[in-house]
PDB file of C-alpha atoms in Angstrom:
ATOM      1  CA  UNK E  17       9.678   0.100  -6.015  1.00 67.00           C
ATOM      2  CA  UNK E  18      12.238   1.545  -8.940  1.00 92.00           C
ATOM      3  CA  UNK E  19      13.463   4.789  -9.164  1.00 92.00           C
ATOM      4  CA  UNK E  20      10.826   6.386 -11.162  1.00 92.00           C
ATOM      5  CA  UNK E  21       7.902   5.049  -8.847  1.00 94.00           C
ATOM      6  CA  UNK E  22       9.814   6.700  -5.413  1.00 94.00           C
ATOM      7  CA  UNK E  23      10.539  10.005  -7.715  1.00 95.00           C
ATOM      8  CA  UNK E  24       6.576   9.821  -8.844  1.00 94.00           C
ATOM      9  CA  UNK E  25       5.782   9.197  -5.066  1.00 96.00           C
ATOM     10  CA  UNK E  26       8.162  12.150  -3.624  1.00 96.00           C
ATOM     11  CA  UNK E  27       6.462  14.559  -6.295  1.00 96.00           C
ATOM     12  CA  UNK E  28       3.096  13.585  -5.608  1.00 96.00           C
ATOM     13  CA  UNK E  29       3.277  13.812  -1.702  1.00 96.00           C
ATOM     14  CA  UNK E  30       4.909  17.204  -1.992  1.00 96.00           C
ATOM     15  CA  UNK E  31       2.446  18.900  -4.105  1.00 95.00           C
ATOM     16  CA  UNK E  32      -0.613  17.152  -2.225  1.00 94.00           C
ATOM     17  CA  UNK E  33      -2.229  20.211  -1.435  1.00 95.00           C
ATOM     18  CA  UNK E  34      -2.080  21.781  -4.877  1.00 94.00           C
ATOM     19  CA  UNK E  35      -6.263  22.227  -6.302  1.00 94.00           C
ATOM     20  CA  UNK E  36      -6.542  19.418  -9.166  1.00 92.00           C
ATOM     21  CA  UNK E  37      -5.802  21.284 -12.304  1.00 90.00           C
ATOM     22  CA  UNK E  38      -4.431  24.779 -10.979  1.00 92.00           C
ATOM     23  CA  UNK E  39      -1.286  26.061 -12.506  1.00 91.00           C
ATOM     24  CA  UNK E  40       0.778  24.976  -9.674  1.00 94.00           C
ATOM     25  CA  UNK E  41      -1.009  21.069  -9.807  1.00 94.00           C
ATOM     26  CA  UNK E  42      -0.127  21.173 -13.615  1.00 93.00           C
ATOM     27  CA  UNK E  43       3.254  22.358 -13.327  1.00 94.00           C
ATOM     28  CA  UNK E  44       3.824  19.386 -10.829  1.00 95.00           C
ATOM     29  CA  UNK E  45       1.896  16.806 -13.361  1.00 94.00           C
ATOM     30  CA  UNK E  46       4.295  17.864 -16.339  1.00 94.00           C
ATOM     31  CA  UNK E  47       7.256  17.024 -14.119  1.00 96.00           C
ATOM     32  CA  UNK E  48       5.548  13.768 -13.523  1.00 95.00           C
ATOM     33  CA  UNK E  49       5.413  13.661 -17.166  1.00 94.00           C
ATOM     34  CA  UNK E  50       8.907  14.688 -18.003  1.00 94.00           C
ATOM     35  CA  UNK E  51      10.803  11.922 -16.199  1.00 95.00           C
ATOM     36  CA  UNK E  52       8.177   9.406 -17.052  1.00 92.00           C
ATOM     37  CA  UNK E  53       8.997   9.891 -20.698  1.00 92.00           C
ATOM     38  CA  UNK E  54      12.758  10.236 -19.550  1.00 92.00           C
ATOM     39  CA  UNK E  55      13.364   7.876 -16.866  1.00 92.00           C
ATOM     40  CA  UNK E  56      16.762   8.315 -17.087  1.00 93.00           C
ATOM     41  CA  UNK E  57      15.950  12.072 -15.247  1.00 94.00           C
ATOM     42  CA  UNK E  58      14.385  10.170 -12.178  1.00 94.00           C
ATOM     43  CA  UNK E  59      17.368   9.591 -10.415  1.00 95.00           C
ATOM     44  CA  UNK E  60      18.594  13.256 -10.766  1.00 95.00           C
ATOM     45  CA  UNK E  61      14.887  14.760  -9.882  1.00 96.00           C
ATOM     46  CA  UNK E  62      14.587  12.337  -6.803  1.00 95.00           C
ATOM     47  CA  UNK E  63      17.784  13.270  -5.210  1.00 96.00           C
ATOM     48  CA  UNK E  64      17.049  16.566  -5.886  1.00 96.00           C
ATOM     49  CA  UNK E  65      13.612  16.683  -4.381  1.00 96.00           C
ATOM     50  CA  UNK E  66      15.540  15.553  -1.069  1.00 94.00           C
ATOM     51  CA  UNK E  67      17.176  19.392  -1.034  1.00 95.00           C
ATOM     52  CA  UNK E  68      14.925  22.049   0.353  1.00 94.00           C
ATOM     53  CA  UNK E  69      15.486  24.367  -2.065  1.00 96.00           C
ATOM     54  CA  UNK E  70      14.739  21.906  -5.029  1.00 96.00           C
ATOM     55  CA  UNK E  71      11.830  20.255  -3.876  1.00 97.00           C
ATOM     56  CA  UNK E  72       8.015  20.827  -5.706  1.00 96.00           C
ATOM     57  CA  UNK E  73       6.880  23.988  -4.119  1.00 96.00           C
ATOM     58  CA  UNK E  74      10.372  25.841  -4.897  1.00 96.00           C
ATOM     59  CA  UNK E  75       9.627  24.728  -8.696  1.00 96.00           C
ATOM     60  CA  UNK E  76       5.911  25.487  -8.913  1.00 95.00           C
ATOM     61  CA  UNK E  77       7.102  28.914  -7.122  1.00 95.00           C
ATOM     62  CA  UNK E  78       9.529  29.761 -10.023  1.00 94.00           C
ATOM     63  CA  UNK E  79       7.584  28.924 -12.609  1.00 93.00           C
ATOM     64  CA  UNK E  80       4.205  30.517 -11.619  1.00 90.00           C
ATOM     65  CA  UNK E  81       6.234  33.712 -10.676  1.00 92.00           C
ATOM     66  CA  UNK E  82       7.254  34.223 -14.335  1.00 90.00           C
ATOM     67  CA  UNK E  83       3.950  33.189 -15.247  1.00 87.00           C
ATOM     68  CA  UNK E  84       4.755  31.209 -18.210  1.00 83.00           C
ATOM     69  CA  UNK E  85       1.866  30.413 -20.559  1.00 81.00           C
ATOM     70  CA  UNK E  86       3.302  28.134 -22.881  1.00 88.00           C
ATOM     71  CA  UNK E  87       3.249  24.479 -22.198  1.00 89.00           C
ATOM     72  CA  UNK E  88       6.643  24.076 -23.721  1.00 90.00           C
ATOM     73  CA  UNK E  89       7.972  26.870 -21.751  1.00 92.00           C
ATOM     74  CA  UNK E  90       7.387  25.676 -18.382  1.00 93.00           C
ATOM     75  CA  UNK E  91       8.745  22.264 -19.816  1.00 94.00           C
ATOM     76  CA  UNK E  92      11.964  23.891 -20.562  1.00 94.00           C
ATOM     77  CA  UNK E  93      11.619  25.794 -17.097  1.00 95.00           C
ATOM     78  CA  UNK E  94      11.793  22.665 -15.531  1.00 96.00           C
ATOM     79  CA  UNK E  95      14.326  20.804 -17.283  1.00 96.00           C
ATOM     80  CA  UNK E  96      16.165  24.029 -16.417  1.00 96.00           C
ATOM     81  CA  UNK E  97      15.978  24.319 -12.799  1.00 96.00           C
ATOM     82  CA  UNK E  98      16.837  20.246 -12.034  1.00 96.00           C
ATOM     83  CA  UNK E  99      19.117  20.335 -15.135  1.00 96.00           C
ATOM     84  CA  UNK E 100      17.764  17.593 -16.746  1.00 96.00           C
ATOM     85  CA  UNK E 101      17.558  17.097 -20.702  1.00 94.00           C
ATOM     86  CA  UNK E 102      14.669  18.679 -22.712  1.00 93.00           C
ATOM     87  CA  UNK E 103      12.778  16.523 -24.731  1.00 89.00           C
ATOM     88  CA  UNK E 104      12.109  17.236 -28.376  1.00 85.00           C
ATOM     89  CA  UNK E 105       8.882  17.389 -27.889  1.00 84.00           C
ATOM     90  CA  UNK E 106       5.830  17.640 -24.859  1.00 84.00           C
ATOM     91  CA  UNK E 107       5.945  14.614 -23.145  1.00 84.00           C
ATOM     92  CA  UNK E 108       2.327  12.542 -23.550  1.00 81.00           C
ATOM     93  CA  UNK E 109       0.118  12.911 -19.785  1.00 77.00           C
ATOM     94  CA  UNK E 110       0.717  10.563 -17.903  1.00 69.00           C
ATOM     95  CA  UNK E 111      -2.295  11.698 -15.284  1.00 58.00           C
ATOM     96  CA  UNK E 112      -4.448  11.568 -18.287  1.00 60.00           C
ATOM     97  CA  UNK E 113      -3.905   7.520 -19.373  1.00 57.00           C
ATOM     98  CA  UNK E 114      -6.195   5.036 -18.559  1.00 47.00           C
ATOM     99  CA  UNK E 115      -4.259   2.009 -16.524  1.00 46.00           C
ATOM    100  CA  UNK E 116      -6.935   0.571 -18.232  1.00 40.00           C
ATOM    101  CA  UNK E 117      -8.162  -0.640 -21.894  1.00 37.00           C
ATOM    102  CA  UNK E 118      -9.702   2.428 -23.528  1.00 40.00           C
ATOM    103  CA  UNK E 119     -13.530   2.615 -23.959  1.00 42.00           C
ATOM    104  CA  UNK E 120     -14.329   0.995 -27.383  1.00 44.00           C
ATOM    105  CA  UNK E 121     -15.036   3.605 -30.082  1.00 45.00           C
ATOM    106  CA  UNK E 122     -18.762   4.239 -29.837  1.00 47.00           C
ATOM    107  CA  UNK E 123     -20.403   4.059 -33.294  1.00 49.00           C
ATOM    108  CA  UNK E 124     -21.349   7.027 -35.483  1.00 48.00           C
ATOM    109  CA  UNK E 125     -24.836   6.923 -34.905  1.00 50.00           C
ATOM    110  CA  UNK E 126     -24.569   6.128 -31.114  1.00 51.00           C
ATOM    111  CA  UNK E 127     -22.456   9.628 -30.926  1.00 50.00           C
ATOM    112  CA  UNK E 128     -25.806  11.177 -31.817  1.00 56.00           C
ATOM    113  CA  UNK E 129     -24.695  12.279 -36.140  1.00 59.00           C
ATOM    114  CA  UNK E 130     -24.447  10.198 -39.207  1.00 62.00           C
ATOM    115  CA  UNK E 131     -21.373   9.499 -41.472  1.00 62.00           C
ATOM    116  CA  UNK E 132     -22.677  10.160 -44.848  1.00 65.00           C
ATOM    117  CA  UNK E 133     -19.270   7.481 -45.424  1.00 62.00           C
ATOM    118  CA  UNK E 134     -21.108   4.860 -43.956  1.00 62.00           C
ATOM    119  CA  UNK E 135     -24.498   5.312 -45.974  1.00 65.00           C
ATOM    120  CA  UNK E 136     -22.213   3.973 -48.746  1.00 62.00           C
TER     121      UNK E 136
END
């Protein structure tokens, strides 16, 4: 298992008792996100997550105490408080990605409306 798949792990089996899709489950998700689309972070966020005061619930605890709104907020939050590097931009979901192929595109007409493109 690499670095990212134990930090992944660690992150998951501390927040397992968050509600799917509460703020403190998301918070935890866009960490997952973060160091997915920066690997590079892994190695800092894992050894943190081994210090009691670093570890998920002492994040999701700061950042749902300042209740922060904004998506990009709480990504900067983060980034903050294990002194990582911000991205540009919001990492993609990670939870949200298929491990599969996507579901071919259903047709117009199967989506239940008509392209007035394809009546030409």
């Amino acid at each position: 298992m690499n670095i990212l798949e134990n930090a992944v792990d660690c992150i998951k089996n501390q927040g397992k008792d968050y509600k799917k899709y509460s703020n403190e489950w998301n918070v935890m998700q866009q960490l997952i996100d973060i160091i997915t689309a920066q690997p590079e972070s892994a190695e800092i966020v894992l050894q943190d997550l081994n210090v009691e005061e670093m570890q998920v619930p002492a994040l999701v605890k700061k950042i749902t105490s300042k209740k922060i709104a904004n998506p990009v907020e709480v990504m900067n939050a983060i980034c903050d408080f294990y002194s990582i590097p911000k991205p540009s931009e919001l990492p993609p979901e990670v939870w949200r990605m298929n491990k599969t192929s996507p579901a071919p595109a259903k047709s117009t007409e199967e989506q239940g409306f008509i392209n007035l493109m394809d009546l030409l």
